[in-house]
Short mmCIF file of C-alpha atoms and ligand atoms in Angstrom, two decimals:
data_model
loop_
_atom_site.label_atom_id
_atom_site.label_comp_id
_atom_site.label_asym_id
_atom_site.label_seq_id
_atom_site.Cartn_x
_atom_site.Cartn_y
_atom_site.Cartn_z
CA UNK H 1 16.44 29.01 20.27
CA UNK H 2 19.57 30.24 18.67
CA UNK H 3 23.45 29.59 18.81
CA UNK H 4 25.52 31.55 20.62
CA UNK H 5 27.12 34.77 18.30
CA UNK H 6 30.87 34.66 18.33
CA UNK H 7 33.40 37.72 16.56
CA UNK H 8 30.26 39.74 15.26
CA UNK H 9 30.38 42.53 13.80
CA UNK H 10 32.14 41.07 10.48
CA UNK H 11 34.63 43.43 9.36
CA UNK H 12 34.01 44.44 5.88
CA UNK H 13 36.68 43.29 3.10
CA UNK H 14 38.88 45.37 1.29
CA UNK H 15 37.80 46.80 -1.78
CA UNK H 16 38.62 45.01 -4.88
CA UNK H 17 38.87 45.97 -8.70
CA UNK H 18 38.89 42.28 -9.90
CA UNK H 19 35.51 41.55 -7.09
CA UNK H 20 34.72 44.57 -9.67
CA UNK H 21 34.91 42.98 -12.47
CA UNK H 22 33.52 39.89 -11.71
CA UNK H 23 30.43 41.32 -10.08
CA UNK H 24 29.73 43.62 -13.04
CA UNK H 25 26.74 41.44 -14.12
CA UNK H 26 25.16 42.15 -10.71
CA UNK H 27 25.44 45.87 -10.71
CA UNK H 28 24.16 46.57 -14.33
CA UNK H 29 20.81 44.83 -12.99
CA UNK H 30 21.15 47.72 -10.16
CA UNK H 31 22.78 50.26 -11.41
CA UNK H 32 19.46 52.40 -11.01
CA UNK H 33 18.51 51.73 -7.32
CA UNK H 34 22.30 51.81 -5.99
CA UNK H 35 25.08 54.86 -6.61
CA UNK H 36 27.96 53.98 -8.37
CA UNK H 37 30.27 55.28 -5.50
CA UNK H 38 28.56 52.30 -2.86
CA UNK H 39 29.23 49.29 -5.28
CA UNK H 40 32.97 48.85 -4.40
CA UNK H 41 31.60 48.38 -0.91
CA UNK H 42 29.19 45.58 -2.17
CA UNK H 43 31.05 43.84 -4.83
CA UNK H 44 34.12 41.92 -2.76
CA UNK H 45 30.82 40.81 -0.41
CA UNK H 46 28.70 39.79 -3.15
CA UNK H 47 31.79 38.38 -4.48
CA UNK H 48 33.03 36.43 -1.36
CA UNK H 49 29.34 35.41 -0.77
CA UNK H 50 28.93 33.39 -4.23
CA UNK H 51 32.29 31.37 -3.25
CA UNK H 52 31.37 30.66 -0.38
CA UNK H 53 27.68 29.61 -1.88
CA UNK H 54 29.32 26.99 -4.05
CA UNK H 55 32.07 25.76 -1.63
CA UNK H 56 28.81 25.17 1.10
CA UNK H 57 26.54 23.45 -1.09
CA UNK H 58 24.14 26.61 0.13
CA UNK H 59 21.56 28.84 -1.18
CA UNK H 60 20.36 32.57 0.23
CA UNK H 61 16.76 33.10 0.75
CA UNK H 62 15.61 36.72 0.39
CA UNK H 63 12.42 37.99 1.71
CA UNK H 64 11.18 41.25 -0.54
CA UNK H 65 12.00 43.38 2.12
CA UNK H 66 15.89 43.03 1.72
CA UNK H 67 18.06 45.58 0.05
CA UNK H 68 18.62 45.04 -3.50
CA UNK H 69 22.45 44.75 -2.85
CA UNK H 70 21.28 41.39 -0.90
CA UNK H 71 18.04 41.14 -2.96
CA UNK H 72 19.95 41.17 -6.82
CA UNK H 73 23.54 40.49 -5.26
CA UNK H 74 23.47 37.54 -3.82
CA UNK H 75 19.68 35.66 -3.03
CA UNK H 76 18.61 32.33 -4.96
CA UNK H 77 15.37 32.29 -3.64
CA UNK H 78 13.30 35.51 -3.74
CA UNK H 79 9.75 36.03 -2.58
CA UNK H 80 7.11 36.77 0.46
CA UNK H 81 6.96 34.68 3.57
CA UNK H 82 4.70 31.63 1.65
CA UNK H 83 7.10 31.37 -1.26
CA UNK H 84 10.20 31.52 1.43
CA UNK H 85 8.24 28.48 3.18
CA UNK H 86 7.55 26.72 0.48
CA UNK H 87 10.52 27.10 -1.86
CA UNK H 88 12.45 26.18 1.25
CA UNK H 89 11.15 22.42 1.18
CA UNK H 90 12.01 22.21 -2.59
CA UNK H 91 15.49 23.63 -2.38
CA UNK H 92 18.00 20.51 -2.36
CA UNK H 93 20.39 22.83 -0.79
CA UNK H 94 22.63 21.71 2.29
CA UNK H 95 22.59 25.07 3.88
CA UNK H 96 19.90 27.85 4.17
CA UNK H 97 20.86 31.09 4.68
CA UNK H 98 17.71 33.48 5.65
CA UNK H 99 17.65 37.36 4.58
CA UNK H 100 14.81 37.70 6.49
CA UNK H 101 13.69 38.00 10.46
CA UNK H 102 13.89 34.99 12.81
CA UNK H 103 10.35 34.07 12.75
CA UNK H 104 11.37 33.34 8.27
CA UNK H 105 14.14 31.32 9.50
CA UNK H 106 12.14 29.49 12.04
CA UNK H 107 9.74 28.45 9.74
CA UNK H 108 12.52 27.52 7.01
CA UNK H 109 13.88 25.03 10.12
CA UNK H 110 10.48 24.06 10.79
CA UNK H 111 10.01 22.51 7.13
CA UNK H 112 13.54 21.81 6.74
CA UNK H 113 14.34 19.58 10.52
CA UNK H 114 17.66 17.92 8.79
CA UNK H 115 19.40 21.32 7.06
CA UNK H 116 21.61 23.63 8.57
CA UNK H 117 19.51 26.80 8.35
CA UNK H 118 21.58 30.15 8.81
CA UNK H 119 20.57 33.28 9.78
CA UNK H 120 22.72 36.12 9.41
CA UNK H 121 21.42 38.26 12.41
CA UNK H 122 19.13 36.17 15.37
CA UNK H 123 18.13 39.67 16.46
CA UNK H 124 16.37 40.29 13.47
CA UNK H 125 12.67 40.22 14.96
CA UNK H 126 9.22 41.26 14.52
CA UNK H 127 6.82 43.46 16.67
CA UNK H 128 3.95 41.69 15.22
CA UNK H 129 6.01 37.98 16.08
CA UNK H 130 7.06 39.63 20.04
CA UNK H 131 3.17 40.49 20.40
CA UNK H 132 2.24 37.29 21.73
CA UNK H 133 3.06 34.05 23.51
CA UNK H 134 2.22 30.21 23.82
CA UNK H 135 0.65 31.57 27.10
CA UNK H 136 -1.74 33.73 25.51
CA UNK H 137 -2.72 31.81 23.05
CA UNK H 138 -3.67 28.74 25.80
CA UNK H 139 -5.78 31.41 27.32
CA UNK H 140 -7.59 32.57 24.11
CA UNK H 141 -8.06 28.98 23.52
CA UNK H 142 -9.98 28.70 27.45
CA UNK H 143 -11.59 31.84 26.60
CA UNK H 144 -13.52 30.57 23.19
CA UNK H 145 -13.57 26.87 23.52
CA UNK H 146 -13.12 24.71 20.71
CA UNK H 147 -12.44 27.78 18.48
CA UNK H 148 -9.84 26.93 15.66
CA UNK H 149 -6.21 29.24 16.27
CA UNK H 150 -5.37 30.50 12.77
CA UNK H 151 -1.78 32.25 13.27
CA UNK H 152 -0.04 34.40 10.66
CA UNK H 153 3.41 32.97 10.03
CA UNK H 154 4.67 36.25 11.61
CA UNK H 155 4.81 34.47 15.04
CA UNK H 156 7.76 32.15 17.20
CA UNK H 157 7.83 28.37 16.75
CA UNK H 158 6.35 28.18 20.19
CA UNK H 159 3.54 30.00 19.15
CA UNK H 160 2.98 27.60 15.97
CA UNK H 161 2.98 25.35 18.36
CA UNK H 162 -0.16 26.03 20.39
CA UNK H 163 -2.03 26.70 17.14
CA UNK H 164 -4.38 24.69 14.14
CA UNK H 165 -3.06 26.28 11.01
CA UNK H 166 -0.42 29.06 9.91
CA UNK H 167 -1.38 31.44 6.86
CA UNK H 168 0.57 34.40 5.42
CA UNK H 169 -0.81 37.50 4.22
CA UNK H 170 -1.08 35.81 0.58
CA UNK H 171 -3.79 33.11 1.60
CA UNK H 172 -4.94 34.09 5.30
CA UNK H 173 -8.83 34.59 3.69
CA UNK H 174 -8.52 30.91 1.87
CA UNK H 175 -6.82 29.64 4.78
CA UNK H 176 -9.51 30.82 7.33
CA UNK H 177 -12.32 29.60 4.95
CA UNK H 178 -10.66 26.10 4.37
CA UNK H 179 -11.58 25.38 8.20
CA UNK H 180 -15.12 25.21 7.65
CA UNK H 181 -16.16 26.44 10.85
CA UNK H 182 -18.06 29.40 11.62
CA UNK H 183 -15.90 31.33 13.88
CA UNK H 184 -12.15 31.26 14.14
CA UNK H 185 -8.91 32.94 16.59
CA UNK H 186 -7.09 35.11 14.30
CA UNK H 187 -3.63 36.14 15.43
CA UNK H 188 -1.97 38.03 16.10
CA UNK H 189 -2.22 40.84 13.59
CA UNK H 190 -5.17 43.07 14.23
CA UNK H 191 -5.17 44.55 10.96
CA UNK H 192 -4.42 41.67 8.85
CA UNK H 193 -7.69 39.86 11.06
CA UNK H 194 -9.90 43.28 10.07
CA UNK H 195 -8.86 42.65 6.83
CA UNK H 196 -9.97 38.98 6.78
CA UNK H 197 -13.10 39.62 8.34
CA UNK H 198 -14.23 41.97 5.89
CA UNK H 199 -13.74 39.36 3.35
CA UNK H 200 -14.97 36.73 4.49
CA UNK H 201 -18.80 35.43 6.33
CA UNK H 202 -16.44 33.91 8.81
CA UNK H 203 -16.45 35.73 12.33
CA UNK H 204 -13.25 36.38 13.22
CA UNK H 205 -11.74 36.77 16.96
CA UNK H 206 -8.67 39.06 16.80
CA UNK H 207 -5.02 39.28 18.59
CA UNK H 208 -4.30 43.50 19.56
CA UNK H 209 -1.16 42.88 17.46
CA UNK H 210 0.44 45.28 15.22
CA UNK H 211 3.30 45.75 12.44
CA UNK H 212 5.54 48.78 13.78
CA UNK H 213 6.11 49.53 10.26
CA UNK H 214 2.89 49.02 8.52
CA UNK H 215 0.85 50.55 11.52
CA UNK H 216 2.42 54.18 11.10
CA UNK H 217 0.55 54.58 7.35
CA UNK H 218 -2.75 56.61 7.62
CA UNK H 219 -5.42 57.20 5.05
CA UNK H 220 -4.71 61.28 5.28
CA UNK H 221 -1.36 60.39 3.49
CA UNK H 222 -2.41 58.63 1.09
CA UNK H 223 -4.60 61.08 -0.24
CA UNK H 224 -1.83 64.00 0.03
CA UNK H 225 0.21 61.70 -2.51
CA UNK H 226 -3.28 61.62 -4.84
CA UNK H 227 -3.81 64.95 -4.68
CA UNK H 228 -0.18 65.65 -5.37
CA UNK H 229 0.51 62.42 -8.08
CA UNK H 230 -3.32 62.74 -9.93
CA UNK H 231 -2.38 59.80 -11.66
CA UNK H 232 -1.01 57.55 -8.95
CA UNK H 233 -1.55 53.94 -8.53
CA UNK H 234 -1.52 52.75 -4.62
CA UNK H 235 -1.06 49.21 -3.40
CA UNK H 236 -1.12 48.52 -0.04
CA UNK H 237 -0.12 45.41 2.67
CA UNK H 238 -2.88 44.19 4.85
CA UNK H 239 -0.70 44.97 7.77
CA UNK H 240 -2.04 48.49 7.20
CA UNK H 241 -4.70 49.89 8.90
CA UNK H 242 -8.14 49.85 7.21
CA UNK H 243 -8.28 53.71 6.21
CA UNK H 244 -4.82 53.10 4.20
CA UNK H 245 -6.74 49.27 2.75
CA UNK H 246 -9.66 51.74 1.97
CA UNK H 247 -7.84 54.52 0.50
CA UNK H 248 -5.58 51.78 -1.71
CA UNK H 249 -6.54 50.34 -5.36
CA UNK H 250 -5.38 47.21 -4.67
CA UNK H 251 -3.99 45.29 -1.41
CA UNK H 252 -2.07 42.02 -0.91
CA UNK H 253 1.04 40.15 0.02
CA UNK H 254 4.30 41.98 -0.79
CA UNK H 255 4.59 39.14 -3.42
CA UNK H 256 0.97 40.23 -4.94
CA UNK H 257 2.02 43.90 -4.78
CA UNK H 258 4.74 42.73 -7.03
CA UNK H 259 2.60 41.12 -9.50
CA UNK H 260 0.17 43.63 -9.40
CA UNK H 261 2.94 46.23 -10.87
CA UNK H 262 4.44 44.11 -12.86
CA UNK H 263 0.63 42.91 -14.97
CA UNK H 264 -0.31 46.61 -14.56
CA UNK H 265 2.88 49.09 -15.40
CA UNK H 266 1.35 52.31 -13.63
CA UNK H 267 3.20 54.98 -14.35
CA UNK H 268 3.74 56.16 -11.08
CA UNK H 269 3.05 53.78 -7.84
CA UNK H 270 3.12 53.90 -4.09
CA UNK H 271 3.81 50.61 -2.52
CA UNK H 272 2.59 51.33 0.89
CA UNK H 273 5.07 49.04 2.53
CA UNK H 274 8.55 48.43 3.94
CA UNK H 275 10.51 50.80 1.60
CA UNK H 276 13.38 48.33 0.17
CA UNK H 277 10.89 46.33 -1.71
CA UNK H 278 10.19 49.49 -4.35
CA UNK H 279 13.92 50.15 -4.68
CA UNK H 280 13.76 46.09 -5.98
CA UNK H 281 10.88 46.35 -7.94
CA UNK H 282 12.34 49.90 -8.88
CA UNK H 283 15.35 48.17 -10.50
CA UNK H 284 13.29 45.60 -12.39
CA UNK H 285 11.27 48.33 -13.94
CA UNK H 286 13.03 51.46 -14.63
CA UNK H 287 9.88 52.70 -16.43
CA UNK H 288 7.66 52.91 -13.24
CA UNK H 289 8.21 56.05 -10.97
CA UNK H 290 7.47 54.74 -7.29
CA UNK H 291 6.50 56.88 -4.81
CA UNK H 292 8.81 56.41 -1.69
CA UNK H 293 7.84 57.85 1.81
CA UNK H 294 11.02 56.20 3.85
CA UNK H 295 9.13 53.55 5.84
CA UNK H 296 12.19 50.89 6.80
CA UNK H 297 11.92 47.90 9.34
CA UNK H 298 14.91 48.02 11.37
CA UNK H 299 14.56 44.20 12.07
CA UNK H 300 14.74 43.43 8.21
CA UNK H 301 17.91 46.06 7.56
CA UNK H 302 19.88 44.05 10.22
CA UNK H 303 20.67 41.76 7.56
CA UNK H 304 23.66 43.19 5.58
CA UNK H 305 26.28 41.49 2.86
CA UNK H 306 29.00 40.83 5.55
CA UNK H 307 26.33 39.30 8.12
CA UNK H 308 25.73 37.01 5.44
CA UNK H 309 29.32 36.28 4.67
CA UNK H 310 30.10 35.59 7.93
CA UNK H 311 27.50 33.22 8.57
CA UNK H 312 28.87 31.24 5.43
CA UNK H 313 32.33 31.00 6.75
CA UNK H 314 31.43 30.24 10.02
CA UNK H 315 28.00 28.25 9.24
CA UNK H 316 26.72 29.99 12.31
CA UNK H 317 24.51 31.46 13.79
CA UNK H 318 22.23 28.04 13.48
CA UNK H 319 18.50 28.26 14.19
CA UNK H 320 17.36 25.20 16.21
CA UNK H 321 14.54 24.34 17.83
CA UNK H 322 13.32 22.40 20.36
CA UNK H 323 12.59 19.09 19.55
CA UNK H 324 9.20 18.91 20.93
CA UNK H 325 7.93 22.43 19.84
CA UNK H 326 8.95 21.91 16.36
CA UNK H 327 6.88 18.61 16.27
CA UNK H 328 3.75 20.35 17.39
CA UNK H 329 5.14 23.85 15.27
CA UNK H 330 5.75 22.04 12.20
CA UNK H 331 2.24 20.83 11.44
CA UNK H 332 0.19 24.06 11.41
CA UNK H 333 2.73 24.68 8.35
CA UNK H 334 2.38 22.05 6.94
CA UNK H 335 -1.58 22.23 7.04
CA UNK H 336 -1.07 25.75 5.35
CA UNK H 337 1.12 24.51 2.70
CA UNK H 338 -1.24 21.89 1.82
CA UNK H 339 -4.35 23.95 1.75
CA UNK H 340 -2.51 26.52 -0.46
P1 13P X 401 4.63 38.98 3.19
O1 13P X 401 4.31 37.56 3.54
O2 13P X 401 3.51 39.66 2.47
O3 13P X 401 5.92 39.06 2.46
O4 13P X 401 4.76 39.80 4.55
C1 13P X 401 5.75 39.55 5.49
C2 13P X 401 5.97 40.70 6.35
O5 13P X 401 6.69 40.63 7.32
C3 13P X 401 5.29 41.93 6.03
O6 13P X 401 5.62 42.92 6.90
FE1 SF4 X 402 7.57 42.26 11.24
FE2 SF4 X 402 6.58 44.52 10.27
FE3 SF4 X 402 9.16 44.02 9.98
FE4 SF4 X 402 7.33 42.61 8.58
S1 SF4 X 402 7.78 44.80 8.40
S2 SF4 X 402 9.09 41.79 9.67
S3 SF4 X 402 5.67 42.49 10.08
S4 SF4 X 402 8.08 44.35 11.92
#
C-alpha cells in the first residue's frame, strides 16, 4: 500500500558548473560507462541528492540493477536483494530511500516497521512479484497439505504473508534445505525452482512464474557469443531458463556474478542479466570487456536521479503496510535472515 503521488514528474535542475565541480569525484569513478556530454545532466542531481542525504538523516539503497549514475552517484548501500534486506536492518539511518522495485522497498519496511522508507517510483514492479497472490498461495497450500511455502523475496508483502520462509536467489538452495522436510512449495519463479531442484534431493513443487527479463535469454545465444568471443566467460542468473544455466560457466545471484568477476578477471564476460549491472561492474573494472546484448527491466529504469530527489524533498512516496500483513510478512524474513 503506497501514498498517494503528488507533482510527479520532477523537473530536472538546471545545469550547474560548480554541481560540476563538486561532483568531479563521482564522475572520474564513471567516466568509462557514462559520456562526458550526459554528466552535466547528472551532476546538479547527484549534487542536490547528497544535501538532501545529510539534511534527512537518510541513506539510498541501490539494487545492482540501477544505473551507475544512481549506482556510483548517489547509493550508500549497494548489493542484491539479501544484502538490500539485510543491510537495511543495520543501517541507523532515519530515512530509506529504495533504487529498486516495490517488492525491495517492501521488504526494507518489512524489517524496518519504525523508518520512513522512500521509494522513488511505487510503479516500479516485477512480473515475477505480479505472478501471484495471497489467494493462490492459500490454494497451493489446500492442494499439498502441510507442505512448507518457500517464496523468493521477489513477491508483495501479502504474499510473505501467507508463506513459511522468504529466500533470494543467493541462498534459495540453503534456504529450502534448512526446512528439513522432504518436499517443499517453491514460488513463484519457475526457473529459479528448476534451478533449486536440480540442486538439491529436496522435491520441489513450482509456481508458473517468470522474470520478463531473464526469461527472453536462450541457450542458442549464448553459444553465438562463444562461437563469436572463443574466449568468453558467461555467468548467468537463475531467473534464466535452464538451457542459458546449462550453457553458462557459472550461475548465481547478481551479487555472486559480481564476485565471480571480480576473483576471476576474464577477459571478456557476458553477464546474462539485466544490462545496467555490467555497465557498474564495467566501471569498476576497466580491464574486463563485457559482452552486452541490451536486456533492460523497465520496472528497475523507472528509478532516475530526480525521482530520487524528489522523494528527499518531499519524503514521499512512503511505503506502508498494513499492520496485520506486515506482522505475518515480516517473519518469513526474518526466518531467512536468520538461516543465512
Ligand atoms: P538478486 O537478488 O540476485 O539481486 O535478484 C533480484 C532480481 O530482481 C533479479 O532479477
Ligand atoms: Fe523483477 Fe525481472 Fe525486473 Fe528483477 S529483472 S525486478 S525479477 S522483472
Amino acid at each position: 500500500m503506497m501514498t498517494a503521488l503528488t507533482g510527479f514528474d520532477p523537473a530536472p535542475l538546471p545545469c550547474s558548473r560548480e554541481a560540476e565541480a563538486r561532483t568531479a569525484d563521482v564522475y572520474a569513478r564513471i567516466k568509462d560507462v557514462i559520456p562526458a556530454m550526459e554528466w552535466p545532466l547528472h551532476a546538479p542531481e547527484i549534487d542536490a541528492i547528497r544535501d538532501l542525504k545529510r539534511a534527512r538523516n537518510a541513506v539510498v539503497l541501490a539494487h545492482n540493477y540501477q544505473t551507475p549514475e544512481i549506482f556510483h552517484g548517489v547509493a550508500d548501500i549497494r548489493g542484491d536483494s539479501l544484502a538490500l534486506a539485510r543491510q537495511a536492518v543495520e543501517s541507523d539511518a532515519e530515512v530509506l530511500v529504495v533504487a529498486g522495485v516495490h517488492f525491495m522497498a517492501e521488504t526494507a519496511k518489512l524489517v524496518n516497521p519504525d523508518r520512513t522508507v522512500l521509494i522513488p517510483d511505487p510503479h516500479a514492479g516485477c512480473s515475477l512479484a505480479e505472478s501471484i497472490t495471497p489467494e493462490d498461495v492459500v490454494a497451493l497450500r489446500a492442494a499439498h497439505p502441510g507442505v512448507p511455502v518457500v517464496t523468493y523475496v521477489n513477491t508483495s508483502a501479502a504474499v510473505k504473508a501467507e508463506c513459511d520462509i522468504c529466500c533470494t536467489s543467493g541462498n534459495a538452495v540453503r534456504i529450502v534445505e534448512s526446512l528439513g522436510v522432504p518436499r517443499v512449495i517453491f514460488i513463484p519463479d519457475m526457473f529459479l525452482a528448476k534451478h533449486v531442484a536440480r540442486n538439491t534431493d529436496v522435491e520441489i513443487i513450482p509456481w508458473h512464474g517468470a522474470c520478463e527479463v531473464h526469461e527472453r535469454f536462450t541457450g542458442d545465444e549464448i553459444r553465438t557469443f562463444r562461437s563469436r568471443f572463443p574466449s568468453l566467460s558467461v555467468v548467468a542468473h537463475p531467473e534464466c531458463p535452464p538451457d542459458v544455466l546449462d550453457a553458462a560457466d557459472h550461475v548465481g545471484s547478481t551479487a555472486q556474478m559480481i564476485d565471480y568477476v571480480r576473483r576471476e578477471r576474464p577477459e571478456r564476460v557476458f553477464l546474462v542479466t539485466e544490462c545496467s549491472m555490467s555497465d557498474n561492474v564495467a566501471a569498476e573494472l576497466p580491464e574486463v570487456t563485457f559482452v552486452k546484448p541490451c536486456a533492460l527491466c523497465p520496472h528497475m529504469k523507472r528509478i532516475t536521479l530526480p525521482r530520487i530527489r524528489h522523494a528527499l524533498e518531499t519524503l514521499s512516496p512512503r511505503v506502508e503496510l498494513d499492520p496485520e500483513i506486515a506482522l505475518r510478512a515480516r517473519a518469513p524474513v526474518e526466518r531467512m535472515l536468520a538461516v543465512t
